[in-house]
Each structure stands twice: as structure tokens, then as C-alpha cells.
Amino acid sequence: MSEPVLFIVIPCYNEEEVLPETSKRILDKLMRMVKAGSVSDQSRVVFVDDGSRDKTWSLIEAYGAEDEHFNGVKLAHNRGHQNALFCGLMHSLGQCDCVVSMDADLQDDIEVLDQFVEKYKEGCEVVYGVRKARTTDTFFKRSTALAYYRFVGALGTQIVYNHADYRLLGSRALQALSEYREVNLFLRGIVPDIGYKTDVVYYDRGERFAGESKYPLKKMISFALEGITSFSVKPLELIMKLGMTITVLSVLALIYALVALLAGLPAVNAFAVGGSIFLSCGLVLDALGIIAIYVGKIYQETKDRPRFRIEKTVPEVPDSQKVKDKE
């Protein structure tokens, strides 16, 4: 096999603090791989600016002007990490043999890129970057992440434990990914559904080089809900089972109350009755909330709006060759 053309896709949102170091390290690693003959000199680094409000795009334009190995895509406005990542992947489709996606914060170990490429040369279309341990995380983040993976797995969502978005996709897997049309993107669940030969590369995740995390607790919870509701209907099944259980318990309570009345036994405590009413009302509202999430997703899908809109590219790509906004 000749040297494959590798594209490295990096979504960016307000990353002006870390981008100078990221671009320096990534380019150095890519050139070492080219010199070693593991990838082609036609390989590129693709930065995707997800509507940043700082100097991120100015930096990307400067890198593209200085070195042809840097490409850039600027989205018209912020569309979220998953959409920005998907845009970069679709931008790479047809231009490379394989693509690796990673974050801009330098937490993913770039020195294992050679292992990704070796797995690809062995016939793997999907290679997952999996953390060896979570020693750099706080106790809270480590425990909640563990609980999340277990909970998602229990609900039937296919997901790779301790894997984020550091992965390699071959051209066949990339083409298959382009056929997924849903607006509610959760790539960590979609990619395992693609199939083809897969493998894993283990690595140690470091500390963020600079800047602030783009995934605070609120976004992490939202992302977790996205993953659960995008790939599993078990929450709806649980609602039905919970409803049946409450119905059975209510019938038993009514029978007990009737027997107590006929036998002249003490009346049921008013606090117990009130508590059960409030509990039932709370469960009903929770059930309606879960159903509302699914209905909202259906609403978003039926609108069929574009996932993203490209404003600029580096180098400039003719309109006829640009990835469609709906891709």
C-alpha cells in the first residue's frame, strides 16, 4: 500500500489561546510522519472554526497562508461541536484515504497517530482512541463519566467506553457516515453503527494546554441526554412499565382502603395519601418531560434544516466543490 493521504480534522471554538501551540505540534508530528513514509505529503490539517468570537479564524487564515498543509473551514455561526466535526469530516470526504478527528486542546496524545495509521493499513476502517485511565479528571468527573457509560449501555446505546472523538475513519467508513441524515448528531453512537473492521489505540490523556473547557457540567448533561435519546427508546419503555407498576399499586391501595373501611380499621393517614398524590403527579410530569424530548427531536428532524452553513474556506474552494450544507 502506498502512503495514505491523512486529514486531521480539528473543530475549534474560541481557541485563540491554544491554537498557536496546537498548530505547531500537529504540523511537526505530520511532517515527521511524512518523512518516515507513513503518510503522504498531500496530508492536511483541517481546522473548523465553529463561529468563534475571538481571533481563531484569523489564526487559521494565517496558518493556511504560511503552509499548504493547513486547511480551514469557517462556519457562518456556532453550530456546536458535533456539527462542526461532521462538517470537517464531510469536507475531507473524497480528498483523503483516512481522517483522524481530535480536539484542539492538546489533551489527545498526537504521538499515537502513527498507531492509528498502522491500524488503517492493516485493514481497519474505524480506529477508536481510548483512554487508558482517567487520572487527570476530578473525582466528580471520573465517577459521573463511569456512571454515564454504564447507564447508556444499560439503555441499549452502542458506545465505546472511555472514547470521545479521537478516532480514525477510512474512506469507506467516511462515505458510510455521509449517509446518516439525522439533524440530532451524536457521532459517538453513530460511528459504532457503521460497521466494518475496527480496532482500538490506547493512550494517556493529558491536561488542557490553555484556555477553558468548552464542556461545562450543563453541556455535559445535555450531551449525555442527546446520546441516550438519539439511540434508545428504552426511556419510553420504562415510562410504560412505571405507569403499569403505579396502576397496580394504586389498585392494591384502593382494595386496602375498602377493606379497612368495611372492617372499621383506622383510616389511612392523610399525609400518606397526600404524599402518594404528589409522588404520582411528579412521576407524570417526569414522564411527560421525557416524551417531550423525543417529540422535540422529531420536530427538529421534520424541519429538515441544514446542519451548518460554510462561510469561508482556506484555501478557497469553488462553490461547485464545496460540501453541501445539508451533508
mmCIF file of C-alpha atoms in Angstrom:
data_model
loop_
_atom_site.group_PDB
_atom_site.id
_atom_site.type_symbol
_atom_site.label_atom_id
_atom_site.label_comp_id
_atom_site.label_asym_id
_atom_site.label_seq_id
_atom_site.Cartn_x
_atom_site.Cartn_y
_atom_site.Cartn_z
ATOM 1 C CA MET A 1 0.000 0.000 0.000
ATOM 2 C CA SER A 2 1.326 3.462 -0.933
ATOM 3 C CA GLU A 3 1.453 6.175 1.684
ATOM 4 C CA PRO A 4 -2.138 7.127 2.560
ATOM 5 C CA VAL A 5 -3.342 10.716 2.462
ATOM 6 C CA LEU A 6 -4.287 11.607 6.034
ATOM 7 C CA PHE A 7 -6.511 14.528 7.008
ATOM 8 C CA ILE A 8 -6.602 15.618 10.667
ATOM 9 C CA VAL A 9 -9.882 17.393 11.473
ATOM 10 C CA ILE A 10 -9.913 19.719 14.482
ATOM 11 C CA PRO A 11 -13.101 21.613 15.473
ATOM 12 C CA CYS A 12 -12.341 24.985 17.097
ATOM 13 C CA TYR A 13 -14.463 27.336 19.163
ATOM 14 C CA ASN A 14 -12.725 30.348 20.729
ATOM 15 C CA GLU A 15 -9.356 28.583 20.738
ATOM 16 C CA GLU A 16 -7.011 31.539 20.129
ATOM 17 C CA GLU A 17 -5.061 30.759 23.324
ATOM 18 C CA VAL A 18 -4.220 27.174 22.419
ATOM 19 C CA LEU A 19 -4.205 27.271 18.600
ATOM 20 C CA PRO A 20 -0.623 28.566 18.126
ATOM 21 C CA GLU A 21 0.778 25.633 20.120
ATOM 22 C CA THR A 22 -1.686 23.146 18.605
ATOM 23 C CA SER A 23 -0.797 24.101 15.041
ATOM 24 C CA LYS A 24 2.926 23.932 15.833
ATOM 25 C CA ARG A 25 2.778 20.470 17.410
ATOM 26 C CA ILE A 26 0.365 18.987 14.859
ATOM 27 C CA LEU A 27 2.402 20.206 11.892
ATOM 28 C CA ASP A 28 5.615 18.907 13.451
ATOM 29 C CA LYS A 29 4.042 15.494 14.012
ATOM 30 C CA LEU A 30 2.583 15.383 10.491
ATOM 31 C CA MET A 31 5.948 16.265 8.910
ATOM 32 C CA ARG A 32 7.676 13.561 10.940
ATOM 33 C CA MET A 33 5.115 11.052 9.681
ATOM 34 C CA VAL A 34 5.646 12.228 6.090
ATOM 35 C CA LYS A 35 9.434 11.949 6.478
ATOM 36 C CA ALA A 36 9.076 8.441 7.936
ATOM 37 C CA GLY A 37 6.963 7.427 4.925
ATOM 38 C CA SER A 38 3.870 6.527 6.937
ATOM 39 C CA VAL A 39 1.629 9.151 5.257
ATOM 40 C CA SER A 40 1.676 11.148 2.015
ATOM 41 C CA ASP A 41 2.898 14.729 1.772
ATOM 42 C CA GLN A 42 -0.619 15.524 0.484
ATOM 43 C CA SER A 43 -1.879 15.045 4.039
ATOM 44 C CA ARG A 44 -3.514 18.065 5.639
ATOM 45 C CA VAL A 45 -4.649 19.556 8.959
ATOM 46 C CA VAL A 46 -8.227 20.879 8.716
ATOM 47 C CA PHE A 47 -9.283 23.432 11.327
ATOM 48 C CA VAL A 48 -13.061 24.004 11.518
ATOM 49 C CA ASP A 49 -13.997 27.332 13.106
ATOM 50 C CA ASP A 50 -17.377 26.844 14.761
ATOM 51 C CA GLY A 51 -18.428 30.507 14.749
ATOM 52 C CA SER A 52 -15.721 31.675 17.157
ATOM 53 C CA ARG A 53 -15.923 35.192 18.576
ATOM 54 C CA ASP A 54 -12.183 35.645 19.110
ATOM 55 C CA LYS A 55 -9.221 35.560 16.706
ATOM 56 C CA THR A 56 -9.467 31.848 15.946
ATOM 57 C CA TRP A 57 -10.312 32.308 12.250
ATOM 58 C CA SER A 58 -7.624 34.960 11.740
ATOM 59 C CA LEU A 59 -5.070 32.496 13.072
ATOM 60 C CA ILE A 60 -6.359 29.724 10.811
ATOM 61 C CA GLU A 61 -6.145 32.003 7.772
ATOM 62 C CA ALA A 62 -2.569 32.914 8.706
ATOM 63 C CA TYR A 63 -1.564 29.256 9.087
ATOM 64 C CA GLY A 64 -3.089 28.437 5.689
ATOM 65 C CA ALA A 65 -1.162 31.288 4.055
ATOM 66 C CA GLU A 66 2.118 30.166 5.632
ATOM 67 C CA ASP A 67 1.897 26.427 4.957
ATOM 68 C CA GLU A 68 -0.140 24.431 2.433
ATOM 69 C CA HIS A 69 -0.560 21.628 4.950
ATOM 70 C CA PHE A 70 -3.123 23.749 6.822
ATOM 71 C CA ASN A 71 -6.705 23.975 5.587
ATOM 72 C CA GLY A 72 -9.547 25.840 7.213
ATOM 73 C CA VAL A 73 -13.342 25.895 7.172
ATOM 74 C CA LYS A 74 -15.303 28.733 8.773
ATOM 75 C CA LEU A 75 -18.948 28.121 9.696
ATOM 76 C CA ALA A 76 -21.348 31.053 9.341
ATOM 77 C CA HIS A 77 -22.293 30.771 13.022
ATOM 78 C CA ASN A 78 -21.894 28.482 16.003
ATOM 79 C CA ARG A 79 -23.485 25.073 15.352
ATOM 80 C CA GLY A 80 -21.992 23.013 18.163
ATOM 81 C CA HIS A 81 -19.046 20.643 18.387
ATOM 82 C CA GLN A 82 -20.672 17.649 16.697
ATOM 83 C CA ASN A 83 -21.889 19.630 13.679
ATOM 84 C CA ALA A 84 -18.519 21.351 13.297
ATOM 85 C CA LEU A 85 -16.761 17.991 13.463
ATOM 86 C CA PHE A 86 -19.174 16.482 10.940
ATOM 87 C CA CYS A 87 -18.576 19.440 8.605
ATOM 88 C CA GLY A 88 -14.822 18.843 8.738
ATOM 89 C CA LEU A 89 -15.272 15.141 8.049
ATOM 90 C CA MET A 90 -17.518 15.810 5.056
ATOM 91 C CA HIS A 91 -15.098 18.472 3.814
ATOM 92 C CA SER A 92 -12.396 15.783 3.837
ATOM 93 C CA LEU A 93 -14.539 13.198 2.029
ATOM 94 C CA GLY A 94 -13.083 12.433 -1.398
ATOM 95 C CA GLN A 95 -9.804 14.228 -0.667
ATOM 96 C CA CYS A 96 -8.100 11.687 1.582
ATOM 97 C CA ASP A 97 -7.709 7.985 2.297
ATOM 98 C CA CYS A 98 -8.362 8.348 6.021
ATOM 99 C CA VAL A 99 -9.197 11.069 8.508
ATOM 100 C CA VAL A 100 -8.474 11.463 12.208
ATOM 101 C CA SER A 101 -10.666 13.722 14.346
ATOM 102 C CA MET A 102 -9.406 15.271 17.555
ATOM 103 C CA ASP A 103 -9.922 18.291 19.821
ATOM 104 C CA ALA A 104 -7.850 21.472 19.711
ATOM 105 C CA ASP A 105 -6.869 21.476 23.385
ATOM 106 C CA LEU A 106 -3.906 19.056 23.010
ATOM 107 C CA GLN A 107 -5.328 16.637 25.557
ATOM 108 C CA ASP A 108 -5.338 13.857 22.955
ATOM 109 C CA ASP A 109 -1.875 12.313 22.551
ATOM 110 C CA ILE A 110 -0.764 13.127 18.982
ATOM 111 C CA GLU A 111 2.183 10.732 19.248
ATOM 112 C CA VAL A 112 -0.170 7.760 18.764
ATOM 113 C CA LEU A 113 -1.244 8.995 15.305
ATOM 114 C CA ASP A 114 1.252 6.506 13.829
ATOM 115 C CA GLN A 115 -0.638 3.676 15.526
ATOM 116 C CA PHE A 116 -3.930 4.884 14.026
ATOM 117 C CA VAL A 117 -2.401 4.834 10.549
ATOM 118 C CA GLU A 118 -0.829 1.393 11.087
ATOM 119 C CA LYS A 119 -4.238 0.004 12.091
ATOM 120 C CA TYR A 120 -5.702 1.556 8.937
ATOM 121 C CA LYS A 121 -3.012 -0.081 6.787
ATOM 122 C CA GLU A 122 -3.931 -3.407 8.403
ATOM 123 C CA GLY A 123 -7.453 -3.017 7.008
ATOM 124 C CA CYS A 124 -9.316 -1.202 9.789
ATOM 125 C CA GLU A 125 -11.870 1.365 8.639
ATOM 126 C CA VAL A 126 -12.594 2.611 12.158
ATOM 127 C CA VAL A 127 -9.966 3.014 14.880
ATOM 128 C CA TYR A 128 -11.007 4.354 18.300
ATOM 129 C CA GLY A 129 -8.712 6.318 20.569
ATOM 130 C CA VAL A 130 -9.447 5.021 24.081
ATOM 131 C CA ARG A 131 -8.068 6.467 27.285
ATOM 132 C CA LYS A 132 -6.007 4.107 29.424
ATOM 133 C CA ALA A 133 -7.189 5.792 32.614
ATOM 134 C CA ARG A 134 -8.967 8.936 33.838
ATOM 135 C CA THR A 135 -6.296 10.056 36.307
ATOM 136 C CA THR A 136 -6.346 13.650 35.025
ATOM 137 C CA ASP A 137 -10.068 14.013 35.802
ATOM 138 C CA THR A 138 -11.542 15.161 39.076
ATOM 139 C CA PHE A 139 -13.265 12.554 41.235
ATOM 140 C CA PHE A 140 -16.656 14.025 40.297
ATOM 141 C CA LYS A 141 -15.997 13.924 36.550
ATOM 142 C CA ARG A 142 -14.476 10.445 36.742
ATOM 143 C CA SER A 143 -17.389 8.986 38.703
ATOM 144 C CA THR A 144 -20.074 10.687 36.593
ATOM 145 C CA ALA A 145 -18.381 9.541 33.380
ATOM 146 C CA LEU A 146 -18.326 5.950 34.635
ATOM 147 C CA ALA A 147 -21.990 6.182 35.615
ATOM 148 C CA TYR A 148 -22.842 7.677 32.213
ATOM 149 C CA TYR A 149 -21.189 4.883 30.212
ATOM 150 C CA ARG A 150 -22.900 2.232 32.316
ATOM 151 C CA PHE A 151 -26.277 3.945 32.113
ATOM 152 C CA VAL A 152 -26.082 4.473 28.337
ATOM 153 C CA GLY A 153 -25.012 0.859 27.840
ATOM 154 C CA ALA A 154 -27.879 -0.385 30.008
ATOM 155 C CA LEU A 155 -30.319 1.558 27.822
ATOM 156 C CA GLY A 156 -29.048 -0.216 24.719
ATOM 157 C CA THR A 157 -26.918 2.524 23.120
ATOM 158 C CA GLN A 158 -23.795 1.162 21.458
ATOM 159 C CA ILE A 159 -20.894 3.270 22.698
ATOM 160 C CA VAL A 160 -17.157 2.683 23.233
ATOM 161 C CA TYR A 161 -16.115 3.063 26.871
ATOM 162 C CA ASN A 162 -13.643 5.900 27.575
ATOM 163 C CA HIS A 163 -13.744 7.055 23.961
ATOM 164 C CA ALA A 164 -14.595 10.631 22.983
ATOM 165 C CA ASP A 165 -13.998 11.912 19.444
ATOM 166 C CA TYR A 166 -10.368 10.902 18.910
ATOM 167 C CA ARG A 167 -10.768 8.358 16.122
ATOM 168 C CA LEU A 168 -9.735 7.394 12.610
ATOM 169 C CA LEU A 169 -12.182 6.779 9.782
ATOM 170 C CA GLY A 170 -11.182 5.241 6.487
ATOM 171 C CA SER A 171 -12.683 6.449 3.208
ATOM 172 C CA ARG A 172 -15.339 3.694 3.198
ATOM 173 C CA ALA A 173 -16.407 4.497 6.750
ATOM 174 C CA LEU A 174 -16.427 8.202 5.894
ATOM 175 C CA GLN A 175 -18.675 7.553 2.913
ATOM 176 C CA ALA A 176 -20.992 5.470 5.095
ATOM 177 C CA LEU A 177 -21.109 8.271 7.672
ATOM 178 C CA SER A 178 -22.236 10.726 4.990
ATOM 179 C CA GLU A 179 -25.379 8.617 4.517
ATOM 180 C CA TYR A 180 -26.603 9.327 8.067
ATOM 181 C CA ARG A 181 -29.107 12.127 7.678
ATOM 182 C CA GLU A 182 -30.257 12.931 11.217
ATOM 183 C CA VAL A 183 -30.017 16.500 12.462
ATOM 184 C CA ASN A 184 -29.501 15.425 16.101
ATOM 185 C CA LEU A 185 -25.897 14.309 15.752
ATOM 186 C CA PHE A 186 -24.236 12.027 18.281
ATOM 187 C CA LEU A 187 -21.176 10.707 16.466
ATOM 188 C CA ARG A 188 -20.040 8.521 19.376
ATOM 189 C CA GLY A 189 -23.188 6.468 18.820
ATOM 190 C CA ILE A 190 -23.336 6.702 15.013
ATOM 191 C CA VAL A 191 -19.782 5.524 14.283
ATOM 192 C CA PRO A 192 -20.147 2.126 16.060
ATOM 193 C CA ASP A 193 -23.300 1.607 13.976
ATOM 194 C CA ILE A 194 -21.321 1.915 10.711
ATOM 195 C CA GLY A 195 -19.677 -1.469 10.997
ATOM 196 C CA TYR A 196 -16.540 -2.520 9.059
ATOM 197 C CA LYS A 197 -13.347 -3.738 10.716
ATOM 198 C CA THR A 198 -12.488 -1.788 13.857
ATOM 199 C CA ASP A 199 -9.676 -1.621 16.372
ATOM 200 C CA VAL A 200 -8.534 0.419 19.357
ATOM 201 C CA VAL A 201 -5.500 2.566 20.155
ATOM 202 C CA TYR A 202 -4.936 3.211 23.866
ATOM 203 C CA TYR A 203 -3.382 6.479 25.011
ATOM 204 C CA ASP A 204 -2.901 8.711 28.047
ATOM 205 C CA ARG A 205 -4.969 11.881 28.008
ATOM 206 C CA GLY A 206 -3.152 14.981 29.210
ATOM 207 C CA GLU A 207 -4.196 18.269 30.729
ATOM 208 C CA ARG A 208 -5.656 21.032 28.585
ATOM 209 C CA PHE A 209 -2.734 23.161 27.312
ATOM 210 C CA ALA A 210 -4.515 26.524 27.584
ATOM 211 C CA GLY A 211 -7.937 28.139 27.613
ATOM 212 C CA GLU A 212 -11.100 26.872 29.234
ATOM 213 C CA SER A 213 -13.047 23.667 28.670
ATOM 214 C CA LYS A 214 -15.918 24.039 26.209
ATOM 215 C CA TYR A 215 -17.853 21.335 28.053
ATOM 216 C CA PRO A 216 -19.038 22.608 31.446
ATOM 217 C CA LEU A 217 -21.415 20.474 33.513
ATOM 218 C CA LYS A 218 -24.522 21.898 31.802
ATOM 219 C CA LYS A 219 -23.251 20.964 28.344
ATOM 220 C CA MET A 220 -22.105 17.543 29.546
ATOM 221 C CA ILE A 221 -25.598 16.763 30.847
ATOM 222 C CA SER A 222 -27.150 17.991 27.592
ATOM 223 C CA PHE A 223 -24.701 15.875 25.582
ATOM 224 C CA ALA A 224 -25.496 12.823 27.712
ATOM 225 C CA LEU A 225 -29.231 13.272 27.119
ATOM 226 C CA GLU A 226 -28.536 13.651 23.404
ATOM 227 C CA GLY A 227 -26.729 10.332 23.324
ATOM 228 C CA ILE A 228 -29.432 8.492 25.254
ATOM 229 C CA THR A 229 -32.439 9.848 23.370
ATOM 230 C CA SER A 230 -30.820 9.623 19.929
ATOM 231 C CA PHE A 231 -30.154 5.897 20.079
ATOM 232 C CA SER A 232 -32.564 4.339 22.543
ATOM 233 C CA VAL A 233 -36.322 4.220 23.119
ATOM 234 C CA LYS A 234 -35.905 2.435 26.442
ATOM 235 C CA PRO A 235 -36.781 5.575 28.448
ATOM 236 C CA LEU A 236 -40.209 5.421 26.800
ATOM 237 C CA GLU A 237 -40.484 1.727 27.635
ATOM 238 C CA LEU A 238 -39.533 2.488 31.240
ATOM 239 C CA ILE A 239 -42.312 5.082 31.401
ATOM 240 C CA MET A 240 -44.825 2.441 30.343
ATOM 241 C CA LYS A 241 -43.527 -0.067 32.915
ATOM 242 C CA LEU A 242 -43.538 2.586 35.634
ATOM 243 C CA GLY A 243 -47.105 3.511 34.745
ATOM 244 C CA MET A 244 -48.203 -0.122 34.946
ATOM 245 C CA THR A 245 -46.467 -0.517 38.327
ATOM 246 C CA ILE A 246 -48.154 2.592 39.737
ATOM 247 C CA THR A 247 -51.516 1.374 38.434
ATOM 248 C CA VAL A 248 -51.127 -1.990 40.174
ATOM 249 C CA LEU A 249 -50.032 -0.334 43.430
ATOM 250 C CA SER A 250 -52.946 2.103 43.234
ATOM 251 C CA VAL A 251 -55.443 -0.754 42.803
ATOM 252 C CA LEU A 252 -53.923 -2.560 45.788
ATOM 253 C CA ALA A 253 -54.137 0.664 47.841
ATOM 254 C CA LEU A 254 -57.810 1.074 46.925
ATOM 255 C CA ILE A 255 -58.531 -2.520 47.909
ATOM 256 C CA TYR A 256 -56.767 -1.970 51.234
ATOM 257 C CA ALA A 257 -58.728 1.252 51.852
ATOM 258 C CA LEU A 258 -62.019 -0.515 51.063
ATOM 259 C CA VAL A 259 -61.220 -3.441 53.367
ATOM 260 C CA ALA A 260 -60.161 -1.020 56.106
ATOM 261 C CA LEU A 261 -63.428 0.888 55.751
ATOM 262 C CA LEU A 262 -65.587 -2.258 55.898
ATOM 263 C CA ALA A 263 -63.638 -3.714 58.823
ATOM 264 C CA GLY A 264 -63.706 -0.478 60.798
ATOM 265 C CA LEU A 265 -59.912 -0.220 60.848
ATOM 266 C CA PRO A 266 -58.154 3.166 61.343
ATOM 267 C CA ALA A 267 -58.316 5.411 58.277
ATOM 268 C CA VAL A 268 -55.281 5.759 56.097
ATOM 269 C CA ASN A 269 -53.028 8.602 57.251
ATOM 270 C CA ALA A 270 -53.765 11.829 55.352
ATOM 271 C CA PHE A 271 -50.058 12.569 54.981
ATOM 272 C CA ALA A 272 -49.505 9.220 53.278
ATOM 273 C CA VAL A 273 -52.356 9.927 50.881
ATOM 274 C CA GLY A 274 -51.081 13.425 50.113
ATOM 275 C CA GLY A 275 -47.537 12.167 49.627
ATOM 276 C CA SER A 276 -48.649 9.478 47.204
ATOM 277 C CA ILE A 277 -50.645 12.043 45.207
ATOM 278 C CA PHE A 278 -47.673 14.402 44.908
ATOM 279 C CA LEU A 279 -45.379 11.485 44.011
ATOM 280 C CA SER A 280 -47.753 10.368 41.267
ATOM 281 C CA CYS A 281 -48.020 13.908 39.900
ATOM 282 C CA GLY A 282 -44.221 14.234 39.865
ATOM 283 C CA LEU A 283 -43.828 10.947 38.017
ATOM 284 C CA VAL A 284 -46.434 12.021 35.454
ATOM 285 C CA LEU A 285 -44.604 15.292 34.821
ATOM 286 C CA ASP A 286 -41.267 13.461 34.515
ATOM 287 C CA ALA A 287 -42.829 11.064 32.017
ATOM 288 C CA LEU A 288 -44.257 13.955 30.009
ATOM 289 C CA GLY A 289 -40.831 15.609 30.023
ATOM 290 C CA ILE A 290 -39.140 12.513 28.593
ATOM 291 C CA ILE A 291 -41.833 12.184 25.930
ATOM 292 C CA ALA A 292 -41.406 15.890 25.130
ATOM 293 C CA ILE A 293 -37.687 15.346 24.437
ATOM 294 C CA TYR A 294 -38.497 12.675 21.857
ATOM 295 C CA VAL A 295 -41.270 14.775 20.309
ATOM 296 C CA GLY A 296 -38.866 17.722 20.126
ATOM 297 C CA LYS A 297 -36.316 15.587 18.295
ATOM 298 C CA ILE A 298 -38.975 14.512 15.800
ATOM 299 C CA TYR A 299 -39.872 18.180 15.326
ATOM 300 C CA GLN A 300 -36.244 19.094 14.622
ATOM 301 C CA GLU A 301 -35.817 16.239 12.151
ATOM 302 C CA THR A 302 -39.007 17.036 10.224
ATOM 303 C CA LYS A 303 -37.935 20.671 9.745
ATOM 304 C CA ASP A 304 -35.000 19.286 7.733
ATOM 305 C CA ARG A 305 -32.860 22.378 8.249
ATOM 306 C CA PRO A 306 -29.147 22.450 7.286
ATOM 307 C CA ARG A 307 -26.736 21.197 9.937
ATOM 308 C CA PHE A 308 -24.301 24.002 9.156
ATOM 309 C CA ARG A 309 -23.502 26.727 6.639
ATOM 310 C CA ILE A 310 -19.960 27.350 5.382
ATOM 311 C CA GLU A 311 -18.878 30.998 5.170
ATOM 312 C CA LYS A 312 -15.239 30.663 4.093
ATOM 313 C CA THR A 313 -12.580 28.056 3.394
ATOM 314 C CA VAL A 314 -8.767 28.098 3.301
ATOM 315 C CA PRO A 315 -7.728 27.597 0.578
ATOM 316 C CA GLU A 316 -10.834 28.965 -1.129
ATOM 317 C CA VAL A 317 -12.931 26.164 -2.624
ATOM 318 C CA PRO A 318 -15.206 26.788 -5.659
ATOM 319 C CA ASP A 319 -18.914 26.658 -4.794
ATOM 320 C CA SER A 320 -19.369 23.635 -7.051
ATOM 321 C CA GLN A 321 -16.861 21.669 -4.952
ATOM 322 C CA LYS A 322 -17.987 22.765 -1.501
ATOM 323 C CA VAL A 323 -19.580 20.245 0.814
ATOM 324 C CA LYS A 324 -23.326 20.795 0.810
ATOM 325 C CA ASP A 325 -24.647 22.498 3.946
ATOM 326 C CA LYS A 326 -27.126 19.645 4.368
ATOM 327 C CA GLU A 327 -24.456 16.942 4.349
#
